[in-house]
Structures are given as structure tokens and as C-alpha cells.
């Protein structure tokens, strides 16, 4: 039996809505990286102007590290939906998913090497290959295993960092600024040729992107597993009947997440505090955001007003990559050369403006087509058959 893409009638609309909001949050968080040499500075001491300091605080507490977990969980959710669909059809899951992930890996490499080094598609695809086996774990076990895989290694990392900071404060860098790398980044991205940008981007991607895949086993893979587990329990589909439990979890997650995310600002912004904030506070706050959106999605007016956002989420691959294309064009030397020249607040407004344009574009696009352009290309390569991209015809985006 052949595997076919999911039809529009089988879509879970709230998944697209969550993807849309996650894409906005990720873009706002990524904007600091697009516009400045963020990797090579301690932002808690670097931003001296009141405006930049205040904007960074808002982004760091409410946005940074709290939207990519949503995107990762949704990736796992969709992967399990594909798995269950193949079980229902009596078709082979592994070969089809391996093709999808191999193509996504290619998209990630192109994105990372030719557009922006902060790509996540390569990492998600790499973890997806592991998920081909992991997704078969029964639903009563997958969430506990994911929690153990995430909590224990990261708790050890946190405890080790905290111990080193207390035992030998000078052995762990904090308040740092790698001036040489900052100058090299400005020289490459702000002033260099495309070849110089490519070289610098490649050197950046090797440790943070390529080698970061190994760290993703305890950082990203558990989030994909959580998403798959939620899919097995049909949490999003059953949000209405689970409203009471979702309310309790949402309130607890928002409170705990915001408290943890504020730790570097309520005390010293040590590396241990930053780890506590990002590694634990980020995903917990993400869970609160997901719960809040699930509850709001039960309100017809909310669904109607924000349905255009779900259209951007429906073409998530296209939206994500075009965000990088637009942002690098704005900031890099081959475009408008604004790298290092604007404040953080302006960067946030640029992200919001670009996203609004993307939402409008998605709304117009889906009036005629059934899939985003990159989504169509992805599925065309995956299924190896004739797929139309006309509204009302052919297969729809899964």
C-alpha cells in the first residue's frame, strides 16, 4: 500500500496555529543573532543603553529558549501522526520517513551553509532519524523516558557548572566578550563579500550546528519524544475534553517558567543561572504557552482572528527559511548592510513587520495553492509521484 500525504480534512488546525506563533517567537529570538555578534558576548553585561537592556530583558524572559521547544514538540507530534497513519494504512513507515528526513537534512545544510548558521532543520532531521525507532515506544512509556533523558543529563551539566563556579570562579567564563570574534563577525557579515561571509558562517556552524547534533540527543530529542507522546495521547485533538487539566498545567508551567526565566535578573547572571533559565525554564514556559494557546483556541473568536497566523504555520518550512533570507538581506553586506547598526527594539519591530507580511502572503497563497512552495517541493521529492499544488486538487500539506 502506498503512503500519501495527509489531506486537509485530516489536519489539526491548532497545530498550524501553534506553529505560526512558534515561528514568530523563534524569529524574535533569532533576530538578535541576525543583527549582532550575539554568540561572542555576555548580553547581561554587554547592552549598556537602557533601551537595549530593557528589550533584552523582555526577550530573554518571555521569548528566548521558550519557542524552539514548541517547534520541536510539534515536529515530534507530526512525526507520530505520520507513524500512526502508516499503521492504519498497513504501509511501511521507516522508508518513507527516512526519505522525508533526508530531504529535510538537505534543506538544513543549504540553509546553514548558504543563508544562516543558526539553522535548526539539520538538527531536527538528524534527531528525526532516531525518532523512526523511538516513535514505536508505547504511549505509557515515551513521556517518562523523554523526561528522564532530558532531566538527568542536563541536571548533571547544571550541577557541574554550578560546582565549578563556586570552587573556582575564574575557571568558568561569565561577563565575557570575545572582542576578536566580535570584530571578525562585523567584518564578515557587515562588510565582507559573500565568499567571506560563507567562510565565517561555515566556521560558526561547525561547532554550533554540526557538532551540536551530539548535544541535541539530550536537548532536542527528548522534546521530539514529548511531542510524539502528546500525539499518542491525542492531547491537542482532545483539548476541549481535557480543559480542566490543561488549565492546571498551564498556570503551573507559566508561573514556574517565568520564575526560572527571571533567575539571571533576580540574582547574579552566572553561567549556572543561565543554564537553569534556558535548559529548564525555557521548556517549562513553552509548555505554559502551549497550554494557553490550546485554551484560547477553544474560543471561536480567537480562532477566527488568528486563523491567518495558522496559515503561516501551515507553510512552516517556507516561513522559517524566508525569515532567514529576509533578515540576512537586511543585515548582511550583500543586502542593506545593517549588521551591528540598529538597536534591539528596532530588531523586534522588524521581526514583527516581516512576520505580518508573511502572514498576509500565506493568506493570499492559500487562496490559490494547497501547499507552501517549499512544502510542495519537500513532498514531491518524498513521495515521488505527481502532486498538484492547486487549491481543491491533489494532496494537502501534512
C-alpha positions as a printed NumPy array, in Angstrom:
array([[  0.   ,   0.   ,   0.   ],
       [  1.406,   3.403,  -0.953],
       [  1.913,   6.224,   1.501],
       [  0.284,   9.546,   0.612],
       [  0.4  ,  12.987,   2.202],
       [ -2.184,  13.971,   4.77 ],
       [ -5.308,  15.585,   3.344],
       [ -6.519,  18.97 ,   4.518],
       [ -9.547,  17.328,   6.082],
       [ -7.258,  15.348,   8.388],
       [ -5.356,  18.406,   9.617],
       [ -5.5  ,  19.534,  13.227],
       [ -5.863,  23.297,  12.883],
       [ -4.449,  24.085,  16.312],
       [ -1.137,  22.512,  15.227],
       [ -0.81 ,  25.108,  12.48 ],
       [ -1.748,  27.883,  14.9  ],
       [  0.903,  26.738,  17.373],
       [  3.462,  26.519,  14.564],
       [  2.61 ,  30.052,  13.5  ],
       [  3.105,  31.525,  16.969],
       [  6.246,  29.417,  17.463],
       [  7.693,  30.785,  14.22 ],
       [  7.078,  34.346,  15.427],
       [  8.732,  33.677,  18.773],
       [ 11.708,  31.94 ,  17.183],
       [ 12.134,  34.833,  14.735],
       [ 12.138,  37.444,  17.517],
       [ 14.703,  35.385,  19.464],
       [ 16.829,  34.819,  16.35 ],
       [ 16.739,  38.49 ,  15.404],
       [ 19.419,  39.312,  17.978],
       [ 21.688,  36.788,  16.249],
       [ 20.852,  38.155,  12.815],
       [ 21.631,  41.749,  13.756],
       [ 24.64 ,  41.387,  16.081],
       [ 27.565,  39.119,  17.107],
       [ 25.443,  37.77 ,  19.963],
       [ 27.357,  34.484,  20.197],
       [ 30.524,  36.233,  21.315],
       [ 29.212,  38.454,  24.102],
       [ 27.653,  38.197,  27.535],
       [ 24.36 ,  40.031,  26.897],
       [ 23.784,  40.572,  30.628],
       [ 26.729,  42.953,  30.724],
       [ 27.101,  43.966,  27.068],
       [ 23.953,  46.025,  26.473],
       [ 24.609,  49.36 ,  28.178],
       [ 21.802,  51.579,  26.886],
       [ 18.565,  51.481,  28.935],
       [ 16.519,  50.679,  25.827],
       [ 18.687,  47.724,  24.775],
       [ 18.931,  46.422,  28.341],
       [ 15.144,  46.581,  28.81 ],
       [ 14.416,  44.987,  25.423],
       [ 16.918,  42.213,  26.06 ],
       [ 15.344,  41.511,  29.46 ],
       [ 11.874,  41.145,  27.928],
       [ 13.168,  38.911,  25.115],
       [ 15.286,  36.828,  27.473],
       [ 12.474,  36.165,  29.936],
       [  9.464,  35.817,  27.652],
       [ 10.881,  34.67 ,  24.298],
       [ 14.433,  33.284,  24.236],
       [ 14.515,  29.495,  24.61 ],
       [ 10.729,  29.22 ,  25.003],
       [  9.556,  28.88 ,  21.403],
       [ 12.017,  26.464,  19.803],
       [ 10.798,  23.765,  22.27 ],
       [  7.283,  24.312,  20.919],
       [  8.544,  23.898,  17.368],
       [ 10.464,  20.753,  18.366],
       [  7.459,  19.227,  20.142],
       [  5.264,  19.954,  17.123],
       [  7.831,  18.245,  14.9  ],
       [  7.56 ,  15.15 ,  17.09 ],
       [  3.772,  15.43 ,  17.165],
       [  3.576,  15.446,  13.371],
       [  6.08 ,  12.619,  13.069],
       [  3.939,  10.381,  15.272],
       [  0.841,  11.322,  13.265],
       [  2.651,  10.079,  10.151],
       [  3.625,   6.896,  12.006],
       [  0.058,   6.19 ,  13.083],
       [ -1.193,   6.898,   9.581],
       [  1.141,   4.276,   8.097],
       [ -0.035,   1.779,  10.722],
       [ -3.636,   2.433,   9.72 ],
       [ -2.769,   2.09 ,   6.022],
       [ -0.65 ,  -1.005,   6.519],
       [  2.308,   0.709,   4.826],
       [  5.966,   0.957,   5.744],
       [  6.816,   3.923,   7.945],
       [ 10.624,   3.832,   8.09 ],
       [ 11.455,   4.128,   4.347],
       [  9.023,   6.991,   3.8  ],
       [ 10.14 ,   8.9  ,   6.897],
       [ 13.804,   8.314,   6.093],
       [ 13.247,   9.962,   2.69 ],
       [ 11.436,  12.912,   4.295],
       [ 14.188,  13.398,   6.85 ],
       [ 16.989,  13.049,   4.3  ],
       [ 15.412,  15.813,   2.235],
       [ 14.931,  17.96 ,   5.337],
       [ 18.588,  17.348,   6.18 ],
       [ 19.432,  18.732,   2.747],
       [ 17.267,  21.795,   3.337],
       [ 19.052,  22.29 ,   6.634],
       [ 22.511,  22.092,   5.077],
       [ 21.574,  24.57 ,   2.352],
       [ 20.065,  26.892,   4.943],
       [ 23.032,  26.619,   7.326],
       [ 25.828,  26.955,   4.764],
       [ 24.318,  29.359,   2.256],
       [ 21.945,  31.515,   4.318],
       [ 22.358,  31.426,   8.116],
       [ 24.47 ,  29.357,  10.507],
       [ 21.757,  29.223,  13.196],
       [ 19.76 ,  26.597,  11.292],
       [ 17.726,  24.033,  13.291],
       [ 16.415,  21.915,  10.404],
       [ 19.629,  19.867,  10.185],
       [ 19.417,  19.051,  13.892],
       [ 15.703,  18.195,  13.79 ],
       [ 16.24 ,  15.921,  10.797],
       [ 19.187,  14.171,  12.473],
       [ 17.127,  13.572,  15.622],
       [ 14.231,  12.511,  13.418],
       [ 16.229,   9.502,  12.211],
       [ 16.481,   8.357,  15.833],
       [ 12.758,   9.028,  16.226],
       [ 11.985,   6.49 ,  13.487],
       [ 12.745,   3.831,  16.099],
       [ 11.76 ,   5.795,  19.207],
       [  8.248,   6.6  ,  17.946],
       [  7.379,   2.92 ,  18.319],
       [  7.689,   3.134,  22.119],
       [  4.234,   2.644,  23.718],
       [  2.477,   5.817,  24.778],
       [  2.621,   4.995,  28.506],
       [  6.436,   4.89 ,  28.392],
       [  7.538,   7.506,  25.884],
       [  6.832,  10.587,  28.039],
       [  8.591,   9.246,  31.184],
       [ 11.599,   8.139,  29.11 ],
       [ 11.757,  11.561,  27.447],
       [ 11.656,  13.28 ,  30.83 ],
       [ 14.479,  11.091,  32.181],
       [ 16.584,  11.606,  29.04 ],
       [ 16.216,  15.374,  29.362],
       [ 16.35 ,  15.957,  33.102],
       [ 19.2  ,  13.704,  34.28 ],
       [ 21.978,  14.725,  31.825],
       [ 21.044,  18.407,  31.966],
       [ 20.836,  18.336,  35.763],
       [ 24.351,  16.861,  35.807],
       [ 25.573,  19.62 ,  33.445],
       [ 23.958,  22.244,  35.674],
       [ 25.378,  20.765,  38.875],
       [ 28.859,  20.536,  37.333],
       [ 28.777,  24.126,  36.126],
       [ 27.499,  25.354,  39.478],
       [ 30.229,  23.443,  41.32 ],
       [ 32.984,  24.811,  39.083],
       [ 31.756,  28.366,  39.54 ],
       [ 31.761,  28.016,  43.309],
       [ 35.038,  26.096,  43.543],
       [ 36.988,  28.199,  41.047],
       [ 35.147,  31.333,  39.906],
       [ 37.842,  32.224,  37.363],
       [ 37.631,  28.83 ,  35.619],
       [ 34.149,  29.456,  34.203],
       [ 33.7  ,  32.427,  31.918],
       [ 30.967,  34.921,  32.694],
       [ 30.703,  38.557,  31.751],
       [ 32.894,  37.746,  28.76 ],
       [ 33.197,  39.438,  25.403],
       [ 35.361,  37.899,  22.7  ],
       [ 36.379,  41.175,  21.091],
       [ 38.368,  39.472,  18.349],
       [ 35.434,  37.317,  17.257],
       [ 33.071,  40.284,  17.516],
       [ 35.31 ,  42.261,  15.177],
       [ 35.607,  39.298,  12.785],
       [ 31.819,  38.859,  12.72 ],
       [ 31.26 ,  42.544,  11.984],
       [ 33.967,  42.463,   9.324],
       [ 32.468,  39.392,   7.626],
       [ 28.72 ,  39.943,   7.946],
       [ 28.656,  43.711,   7.911],
       [ 31.415,  44.469,   5.428],
       [ 32.633,  41.287,   3.741],
       [ 31.972,  39.688,   0.369],
       [ 29.632,  36.723,   0.073],
       [ 32.672,  34.432,  -0.029],
       [ 33.996,  35.893,   3.235],
       [ 30.543,  35.56 ,   4.789],
       [ 30.359,  31.923,   3.659],
       [ 33.742,  31.132,   5.2  ],
       [ 32.903,  32.757,   8.535],
       [ 29.425,  31.17 ,   8.578],
       [ 30.912,  27.714,   7.933],
       [ 33.366,  28.097,  10.816],
       [ 30.486,  29.187,  13.061],
       [ 28.25 ,  26.307,  12.012],
       [ 30.766,  23.525,  12.648],
       [ 30.734,  23.785,  16.48 ],
       [ 27.227,  25.167,  16.967],
       [ 25.386,  23.294,  14.217],
       [ 27.226,  20.163,  13.123],
       [ 28.851,  19.175,  16.43 ],
       [ 25.81 ,  20.488,  18.286],
       [ 23.899,  17.474,  16.955],
       [ 25.574,  15.333,  19.632],
       [ 24.313,  17.625,  22.398],
       [ 20.876,  17.556,  20.766],
       [ 20.461,  13.938,  21.91 ],
       [ 19.733,  15.259,  25.412],
       [ 18.419,  18.708,  24.4  ],
       [ 16.237,  18.267,  21.295],
       [ 15.47 ,  14.543,  21.021],
       [ 13.532,  14.468,  24.333],
       [ 11.392,  17.388,  23.128],
       [ 10.564,  15.482,  19.94 ],
       [  9.698,  12.479,  22.098],
       [  7.411,  14.596,  24.268],
       [  5.646,  15.84 ,  21.151],
       [  5.249,  12.264,  19.899],
       [  3.91 ,  11.213,  23.308],
       [  1.364,  14.032,  23.324],
       [  0.314,  12.919,  19.842],
       [ -0.156,   9.324,  21.017],
       [ -2.475,  10.591,  23.749],
       [ -4.223,  12.898,  21.22 ],
       [ -3.832,  15.83 ,  23.61 ],
       [ -4.369,  18.579,  21.033],
       [ -7.32 ,  16.806,  19.427],
       [ -8.881,  16.264,  22.882],
       [ -8.071,  19.717,  24.271],
       [-11.745,  20.515,  24.791],
       [-12.45 ,  17.499,  26.985],
       [ -9.127,  17.913,  28.856],
       [ -9.682,  21.598,  29.567],
       [ -9.549,  21.291,  33.36 ],
       [ -6.186,  19.515,  33.416],
       [ -4.789,  21.863,  30.789],
       [ -5.744,  24.878,  32.923],
       [ -3.895,  23.492,  35.963],
       [ -0.781,  22.576,  33.955],
       [ -0.815,  25.928,  32.138],
       [ -0.971,  28.01 ,  35.324],
       [  1.779,  25.956,  36.979],
       [  4.005,  25.99 ,  33.892],
       [  3.619,  29.733,  33.308],
       [  4.399,  30.535,  36.942],
       [  7.367,  28.158,  37.228],
       [  8.663,  29.007,  33.76 ],
       [  8.629,  32.756,  34.266],
       [ 10.267,  32.372,  37.689],
       [ 13.089,  30.269,  36.242],
       [ 13.473,  32.502,  33.202],
       [ 13.952,  35.535,  35.507],
       [ 16.693,  33.882,  37.6  ],
       [ 19.643,  35.699,  35.929],
       [ 17.929,  39.032,  36.624],
       [ 16.937,  38.354,  40.238],
       [ 20.456,  37.264,  41.182],
       [ 23.864,  37.064,  39.541],
       [ 23.751,  36.127,  35.829],
       [ 26.241,  33.277,  36.265],
       [ 26.522,  30.506,  33.695],
       [ 24.749,  28.178,  36.099],
       [ 21.886,  30.657,  36.413],
       [ 21.721,  30.997,  32.64 ],
       [ 21.613,  27.199,  32.268],
       [ 18.804,  26.986,  34.808],
       [ 16.983,  29.677,  32.886],
       [ 17.361,  28.27 ,  29.378],
       [ 17.585,  24.5  ,  29.856],
       [ 14.777,  24.168,  32.376],
       [ 12.904,  27.471,  32.373],
       [ 12.608,  27.637,  28.584],
       [ 10.786,  24.31 ,  28.005],
       [  8.59 ,  24.77 ,  31.103],
       [  7.467,  28.202,  29.919],
       [  6.954,  26.699,  26.45 ],
       [  4.549,  24.184,  27.991],
       [  2.673,  27.093,  29.563],
       [  2.434,  28.875,  26.223],
       [  1.149,  25.715,  24.526],
       [ -1.482,  25.229,  27.211],
       [ -2.551,  28.865,  26.974],
       [ -2.93 ,  28.666,  23.199],
       [ -4.852,  25.389,  23.476],
       [ -7.279,  27.044,  25.879],
       [ -7.647,  30.174,  23.777],
       [ -8.201,  28.024,  20.702],
       [-11.404,  26.772,  22.298],
       [-12.811,  30.295,  21.799],
       [-14.33 ,  30.692,  18.284],
       [-13.471,  34.414,  18.093],
       [ -9.804,  33.705,  18.879],
       [ -9.641,  31.039,  16.187],
       [-11.219,  33.386,  13.65 ],
       [ -8.981,  36.37 ,  14.442],
       [ -5.752,  34.364,  14.424],
       [ -6.573,  31.946,  11.612],
       [ -4.197,  33.87 ,   9.289],
       [ -1.356,  33.048,  11.716],
       [ -2.183,  29.375,  11.264],
       [ -1.741,  29.849,   7.506],
       [  1.867,  30.93 ,   8.115],
       [  2.246,  27.882,  10.349],
       [  0.781,  25.696,   7.627],
       [  3.745,  26.615,   5.431],
       [  6.222,  26.475,   8.335],
       [  9.242,  25.392,   6.266],
       [  8.741,  28.213,   3.776],
       [  8.087,  30.727,   6.557],
       [ 11.166,  29.698,   8.546],
       [ 13.632,  29.797,   5.665],
       [ 12.274,  33.028,   4.169],
       [ 12.689,  34.674,   7.571],
       [ 16.404,  33.925,   7.337],
       [ 16.593,  35.116,   3.734],
       [ 14.881,  38.425,   4.547],
       [ 16.817,  39.018,   7.786],
       [ 20.241,  38.295,   6.291],
       [ 19.386,  40.528,   3.331],
       [ 18.583,  43.34 ,   5.756],
       [ 21.683,  42.941,   7.909],
       [ 24.439,  41.396,   5.786],
       [ 26.731,  43.344,   3.493],
       [ 25.298,  41.842,   0.275],
       [ 21.96 ,  43.409,   1.228],
       [ 21.364,  46.591,   3.209],
       [ 24.401,  46.112,   5.473],
       [ 22.657,  46.966,   8.757],
       [ 24.63 ,  44.423,  10.823],
       [ 25.517,  45.875,  14.233],
       [ 23.893,  49.202,  13.379],
       [ 20.415,  49.059,  14.931],
       [ 19.13 ,  48.678,  18.488],
       [ 17.323,  45.624,  19.835],
       [ 13.91 ,  47.256,  19.92 ],
       [ 14.13 ,  48.082,  16.222],
       [ 15.105,  44.473,  15.578],
       [ 11.947,  43.283,  17.338],
       [  9.783,  45.619,  15.261],
       [ 11.479,  44.361,  12.087],
       [ 10.706,  40.771,  13.111],
       [  7.056,  41.634,  13.775],
       [  6.765,  43.534,  10.499],
       [  8.306,  40.742,   8.438],
       [  6.07 ,  38.17 ,  10.117],
       [  2.931,  40.197,   9.416],
       [  3.935,  40.337,   5.753],
       [  4.481,  36.563,   5.819],
       [  1.022,  36.043,   7.32 ],
       [ -0.525,  38.167,   4.561],
       [  1.486,  36.298,   1.934],
       [  0.366,  32.932,   3.341],
       [ -3.266,  34.047,   3.344],
       [ -3.033,  35.069,  -0.306],
       [ -1.003,  31.995,  -1.289],
       [ -3.553,  29.538,   0.1  ],
       [ -6.335,  31.194,  -1.84 ],
       [ -4.841,  29.513,  -4.9  ],
       [ -2.465,  26.811,  -3.707],
       [ -2.814,  23.954,  -1.251],
       [  0.804,  23.869,  -0.006],
       [  3.616,  26.301,   0.597],
       [  6.244,  26.298,  -2.17 ],
       [  8.976,  24.564,  -0.157],
       [  6.413,  22.184,   1.366],
       [  5.32 ,  21.165,  -2.118],
       [  8.945,  20.593,  -3.141],
       [  9.563,  18.541,   0.018],
       [  6.568,  16.312,  -0.565],
       [  7.194,  16.   ,  -4.27 ],
       [ 10.7  ,  14.673,  -3.522],
       [  9.403,  12.42 ,  -0.729],
       [  6.541,  10.656,  -2.45 ],
       [  7.966,  10.586,  -5.967],
       [  4.591,  10.955,  -7.651],
       [  2.535,  13.634,  -9.32 ],
       [  1.369,  16.151,  -6.732],
       [ -0.618,  19.183,  -7.754],
       [ -0.43 ,  22.393,  -5.767],
       [ -3.772,  23.839,  -6.716],
       [ -6.474,  24.653,  -4.173],
       [ -9.119,  21.967,  -4.221],
       [ -6.938,  19.457,  -6.073],
       [ -4.366,  16.883,  -5.172],
       [ -2.916,  16.226,  -1.737],
       [ -2.531,  18.687,   1.053],
       [  0.226,  19.681,   3.38 ],
       [  0.623,  17.406,   6.389]])
